[in-house]
Coordinates of C-alpha atoms in Angstrom, one line a residue:
T337 CA 11.7 8.0 -3.9
V338 CA 10.5 8.6 -0.3
A339 CA 14.0 8.3 1.0
A340 CA 15.5 10.6 -1.6
R341 CA 13.1 13.4 -1.0
S342 CA 12.9 13.4 2.8
R343 CA 14.3 16.6 4.3
A344 CA 15.7 17.6 7.7
F345 CA 13.2 18.3 10.4
S346 CA 15.7 20.6 12.1
P347 CA 18.9 22.4 10.9
P348 CA 22.2 20.6 11.1
T349 CA 24.9 21.7 13.5
P350 CA 28.2 23.0 12.1
R351 CA 29.8 19.7 13.1
A352 CA 27.1 17.6 11.4
R353 CA 27.5 19.6 8.2
R354 CA 31.0 18.3 7.8
H355 CA 29.6 14.8 7.6
V356 CA 26.7 15.5 5.2
S357 CA 27.1 16.3 1.5
T358 CA 25.1 19.1 0.1
S359 CA 23.3 16.7 -2.2
I360 CA 21.8 14.7 0.8
A361 CA 21.8 17.4 3.5
H362 CA 18.0 17.2 3.5
L363 CA 18.0 13.6 4.5
G364 CA 18.2 13.6 8.3
P365 CA 15.8 14.6 11.0
V366 CA 18.6 16.2 12.9
S367 CA 21.2 15.7 10.1
Y368 CA 23.6 13.6 12.1
L369 CA 23.7 11.4 9.0
P370 CA 27.0 10.3 7.2
R371 CA 26.7 10.8 3.5
Q372 CA 26.9 7.1 2.7
V373 CA 24.0 6.0 5.0
P374 CA 21.1 6.7 2.6
A375 CA 22.8 4.7 -0.2
L376 CA 23.6 1.9 2.2
V377 CA 20.0 1.8 3.4
M378 CA 18.6 1.7 -0.1
R379 CA 21.1 -0.9 -1.2
S380 CA 20.3 -3.0 1.7
V381 CA 16.6 -2.7 1.0
E382 CA 17.1 -3.8 -2.6
N383 CA 19.3 -6.7 -1.5
A384 CA 16.7 -7.8 1.0
R385 CA 13.9 -7.7 -1.6
S386 CA 16.1 -9.8 -3.9
A387 CA 16.6 -12.3 -1.1
L388 CA 12.8 -12.4 -0.6
D389 CA 12.3 -13.1 -4.3
D390 CA 14.8 -15.9 -4.0
G391 CA 13.0 -17.3 -0.9
D392 CA 15.9 -16.6 1.4
F393 CA 13.8 -15.1 4.2
E394 CA 16.4 -15.4 6.9
R395 CA 18.9 -13.5 4.9
A396 CA 16.5 -10.7 4.3
I397 CA 15.6 -10.5 8.0
K398 CA 19.3 -10.4 9.0
M399 CA 20.0 -7.6 6.5
M400 CA 17.0 -5.5 7.6
N401 CA 17.7 -6.0 11.3
S402 CA 21.3 -4.7 10.6
T403 CA 19.8 -1.8 8.7
D404 CA 17.4 -1.0 11.5
Q405 CA 20.3 -0.8 13.9
L406 CA 22.2 1.5 11.5
C407 CA 19.2 3.8 11.1
S408 CA 18.8 4.0 14.9
K409 CA 22.5 4.7 15.4
V410 CA 22.6 7.6 12.9
V411 CA 19.1 8.9 13.6
A412 CA 18.0 8.3 10.0
P413 CA 14.9 10.2 8.8
P414 CA 11.6 8.4 9.6
T415 CA 10.7 7.8 6.0
V416 CA 14.0 6.0 5.4
H417 CA 13.9 4.1 8.6
G418 CA 10.2 3.3 8.1
L419 CA 11.0 1.8 4.7
A420 CA 13.5 -0.5 6.3
M421 CA 10.8 -1.6 8.8
R422 CA 8.4 -2.2 6.0
V423 CA 10.7 -4.5 4.2
L424 CA 11.6 -6.3 7.5
S425 CA 7.9 -6.8 8.0
D426 CA 7.6 -8.3 4.5
A427 CA 10.3 -10.8 5.3
Y428 CA 8.6 -11.8 8.6
V429 CA 5.3 -12.3 6.7
K430 CA 7.0 -14.5 4.2
K431 CA 8.4 -16.6 7.0
G432 CA 5.0 -16.8 8.7
E433 CA 6.0 -14.7 11.8
L434 CA 3.1 -12.3 11.7
E435 CA 3.5 -10.9 15.3
S436 CA 7.1 -9.9 14.4
A437 CA 5.8 -8.5 11.1
K438 CA 3.3 -6.3 13.0
A439 CA 5.9 -5.2 15.5
A440 CA 8.2 -4.0 12.7
L441 CA 5.3 -2.0 11.1
E442 CA 4.3 -0.5 14.5
K443 CA 7.9 0.6 15.0
G444 CA 7.9 2.2 11.6
L445 CA 4.7 4.2 12.5
A446 CA 6.2 5.1 15.9
L447 CA 9.2 6.6 14.2
C448 CA 7.0 8.7 11.9
K449 CA 4.5 9.8 14.5
P450 CA 6.6 12.5 16.3
H451 CA 6.9 14.4 13.0
D452 CA 3.2 14.0 12.0
G453 CA 1.5 17.4 11.7
R454 CA 4.6 19.4 12.6
A455 CA 4.0 23.1 11.9
G456 CA 5.9 24.6 9.0
M457 CA 6.6 21.3 7.3
P458 CA 7.0 21.8 3.5
P459 CA 4.2 20.2 1.5
F460 CA 6.5 17.6 -0.2
M461 CA 7.8 16.6 3.2
R462 CA 4.3 16.2 4.5
A463 CA 3.4 14.1 1.5
D464 CA 6.5 11.9 2.0
L465 CA 5.7 11.3 5.6
N466 CA 2.0 10.5 5.0
G467 CA 2.9 8.3 2.1
R468 CA 5.2 6.2 4.3
M469 CA 2.6 6.1 7.1
G470 CA -0.1 5.1 4.7
D471 CA 2.0 2.3 3.3
L472 CA 2.8 1.0 6.8
L473 CA -0.8 1.2 7.9
M474 CA -1.9 -0.6 4.7
A475 CA 0.5 -3.4 5.4
L476 CA -0.8 -3.7 8.9
G477 CA -4.3 -4.0 7.6
E478 CA -3.3 -6.8 5.2
I479 CA -1.8 -8.8 8.1
H480 CA -5.0 -8.3 10.2
R481 CA -7.0 -9.5 7.2
T482 CA -4.7 -12.6 6.9
E483 CA -5.3 -13.3 10.6
G484 CA -9.1 -13.1 10.1
D485 CA -9.4 -9.8 12.0
A486 CA -11.7 -8.0 9.6
K487 CA -12.4 -5.2 12.0
G488 CA -8.8 -4.5 12.6
A489 CA -8.0 -4.8 8.9
C490 CA -10.7 -2.2 7.9
R491 CA -9.7 0.2 10.7
R492 CA -6.0 0.2 9.6
M493 CA -6.9 0.4 5.9
R494 CA -9.2 3.4 6.6
Q495 CA -6.4 5.1 8.4
A496 CA -4.2 4.5 5.4
I497 CA -6.8 6.1 3.2
E498 CA -6.6 9.3 5.3
R499 CA -2.9 9.4 4.7
F500 CA -3.2 8.7 1.0
H501 CA -5.7 11.6 0.7
V502 CA -3.0 13.9 2.1
L503 CA -0.5 12.4 -0.3
G504 CA -2.9 13.3 -3.1
Q505 CA -2.7 9.9 -4.8
N506 CA -6.2 8.9 -5.8
E507 CA -5.0 5.6 -7.2
F508 CA -3.8 4.6 -3.7
V509 CA -7.1 5.7 -2.2
A510 CA -9.1 3.7 -4.7
A511 CA -6.9 0.6 -4.4
T512 CA -7.3 0.7 -0.6
H513 CA -11.1 1.0 -0.9
N514 CA -10.9 -2.2 -3.1
R515 CA -9.0 -4.0 -0.3
I516 CA -11.6 -3.0 2.3
A517 CA -14.3 -4.1 0.0
L518 CA -12.6 -7.5 -0.4
T519 CA -12.3 -7.8 3.4
L520 CA -16.0 -7.1 3.8
I521 CA -17.0 -9.5 1.0
E522 CA -15.0 -12.3 2.7
Q523 CA -17.1 -11.6 5.8
G524 CA -20.3 -11.8 3.8
K525 CA -21.0 -8.1 4.3
H526 CA -21.8 -7.3 0.7
K527 CA -23.9 -4.2 1.3
L528 CA -21.1 -2.5 3.3
A529 CA -18.7 -3.6 0.6
M530 CA -20.7 -1.7 -2.0
D531 CA -20.1 1.6 -0.2
E532 CA -16.3 1.0 -0.6
I533 CA -16.8 0.0 -4.2
T534 CA -18.6 3.2 -4.9
E535 CA -15.7 5.2 -3.5
A536 CA -13.2 3.1 -5.5
E537 CA -15.1 3.7 -8.7
K538 CA -15.0 7.5 -8.1
M539 CA -11.3 7.6 -7.0
G540 CA -10.1 5.1 -9.5
A541 CA -11.2 6.9 -12.6
G542 CA -9.0 9.2 -14.6
N543 CA -5.5 8.1 -13.6
E544 CA -2.9 6.1 -15.3
H545 CA -3.8 3.0 -13.3
E546 CA -7.5 3.2 -14.0
A547 CA -7.8 -0.1 -15.8
A548 CA -5.9 -2.1 -13.2
I549 CA -7.9 -0.6 -10.3
L550 CA -11.4 -0.6 -11.9
S551 CA -11.0 -4.2 -13.3
T552 CA -10.9 -5.3 -9.6
T553 CA -13.5 -2.8 -8.5
F554 CA -16.1 -4.0 -11.0
S555 CA -15.2 -7.6 -10.3
Y556 CA -16.1 -7.0 -6.6
K557 CA -19.2 -5.1 -7.6
G558 CA -20.3 -8.1 -9.6
K559 CA -19.9 -10.4 -6.7
C560 CA -21.9 -8.1 -4.4
L561 CA -24.7 -7.7 -6.9
E562 CA -24.8 -11.4 -7.5
A563 CA -25.0 -12.0 -3.7
G564 CA -27.9 -9.7 -3.6
G565 CA -29.7 -11.5 -6.3
D566 CA -29.2 -8.9 -9.0
V567 CA -27.9 -11.0 -11.8
T568 CA -28.5 -8.4 -14.5
G569 CA -26.6 -5.8 -12.5
A570 CA -23.8 -8.3 -11.8
R571 CA -23.5 -9.1 -15.5
E572 CA -23.1 -5.4 -16.3
A573 CA -20.4 -5.1 -13.6
F574 CA -18.6 -8.2 -14.8
T575 CA -18.8 -6.9 -18.4
K576 CA -17.0 -3.8 -17.3
A577 CA -14.5 -5.8 -15.3
L578 CA -13.8 -7.9 -18.3
S579 CA -13.2 -4.8 -20.5
Y580 CA -10.8 -3.2 -17.9
G581 CA -9.2 -6.6 -17.2
M582 CA -8.3 -7.1 -20.8
A583 CA -7.0 -3.6 -21.1
C584 CA -4.5 -4.0 -18.3
G585 CA -3.8 -7.8 -18.5
N586 CA -5.5 -8.8 -15.3
E587 CA -5.9 -12.4 -16.2
G588 CA -7.6 -13.4 -12.9
V589 CA -10.4 -10.9 -13.4
V590 CA -10.7 -11.8 -17.1
Q591 CA -11.1 -15.5 -16.3
E592 CA -13.6 -14.8 -13.5
A593 CA -15.7 -12.4 -15.6
E594 CA -15.8 -14.7 -18.6
A595 CA -16.8 -17.6 -16.4
F596 CA -19.7 -15.7 -14.8
L597 CA -20.9 -14.2 -18.1
G598 CA -20.8 -17.6 -19.6
Q599 CA -22.8 -19.2 -16.8
T600 CA -25.4 -16.5 -16.9
Q601 CA -25.7 -16.1 -20.6
D602 CA -29.3 -17.2 -20.5
Q603 CA -30.1 -14.2 -18.4
S604 CA -28.5 -11.7 -20.8
T605 CA -30.7 -8.7 -21.8
I606 CA -28.9 -8.4 -25.1
D607 CA -30.8 -9.5 -28.2
Q608 CA -28.4 -12.0 -29.7
D609 CA -30.3 -12.0 -33.0
A610 CA -29.3 -8.4 -33.5
F611 CA -25.7 -9.7 -34.2
L612 CA -26.8 -12.2 -36.8

């Protein structure tokens, strides 16, 4: 996990070493981190997520606020503290308090920013930091989208893509292009959305999540082509979306594709007699 792989951003002092086990000595930005803190943070995160699943938003918020205070007190690494802020934001979103949710995400980013681009940072540490920042930026983009702020949503999501490129996870890049495409489609900007879809097609191919990503990509492509009057192209896109959707169990895409293909069957270019 991000938390388990984060390393110190400066060497621990002799005094600090007495409080940090060798197995987690890599977990603190200045290593003033008692050995039980990472486990406490991760346990709190899991408990908060369980509370969210149960609909107990207040309990999740209370737990994550306490975790935030703990992380601040012990100077927890930014990736660990940032994770706590991400879950706190999720709880505020569930409760409908979007301003508080954005504030939690912004705090998470502020915690990571001082370490961003630091010289001499090992590759895996740089990946962890960029992965956390990308996740926080993506969550911010989704909140902007919920608020109807398409410009803010696209800006944050594109910032997330930059981070995911550093992380080297093409599936995250492709999935984010999909979300930008959806945001643009909702604004009626289908031509701009097609640029994002093209990138999603390219980045989504050839990884273990290919079917899940491309089922959505081709569904959005079908919508854009339909909006532009290209029913034949839309049918081709929805046919691919249907195939990928069936492969990964994306029922929403399957139903949507089947409905469109059924409604436009009279415009099919396939010779039905060839199957008789």
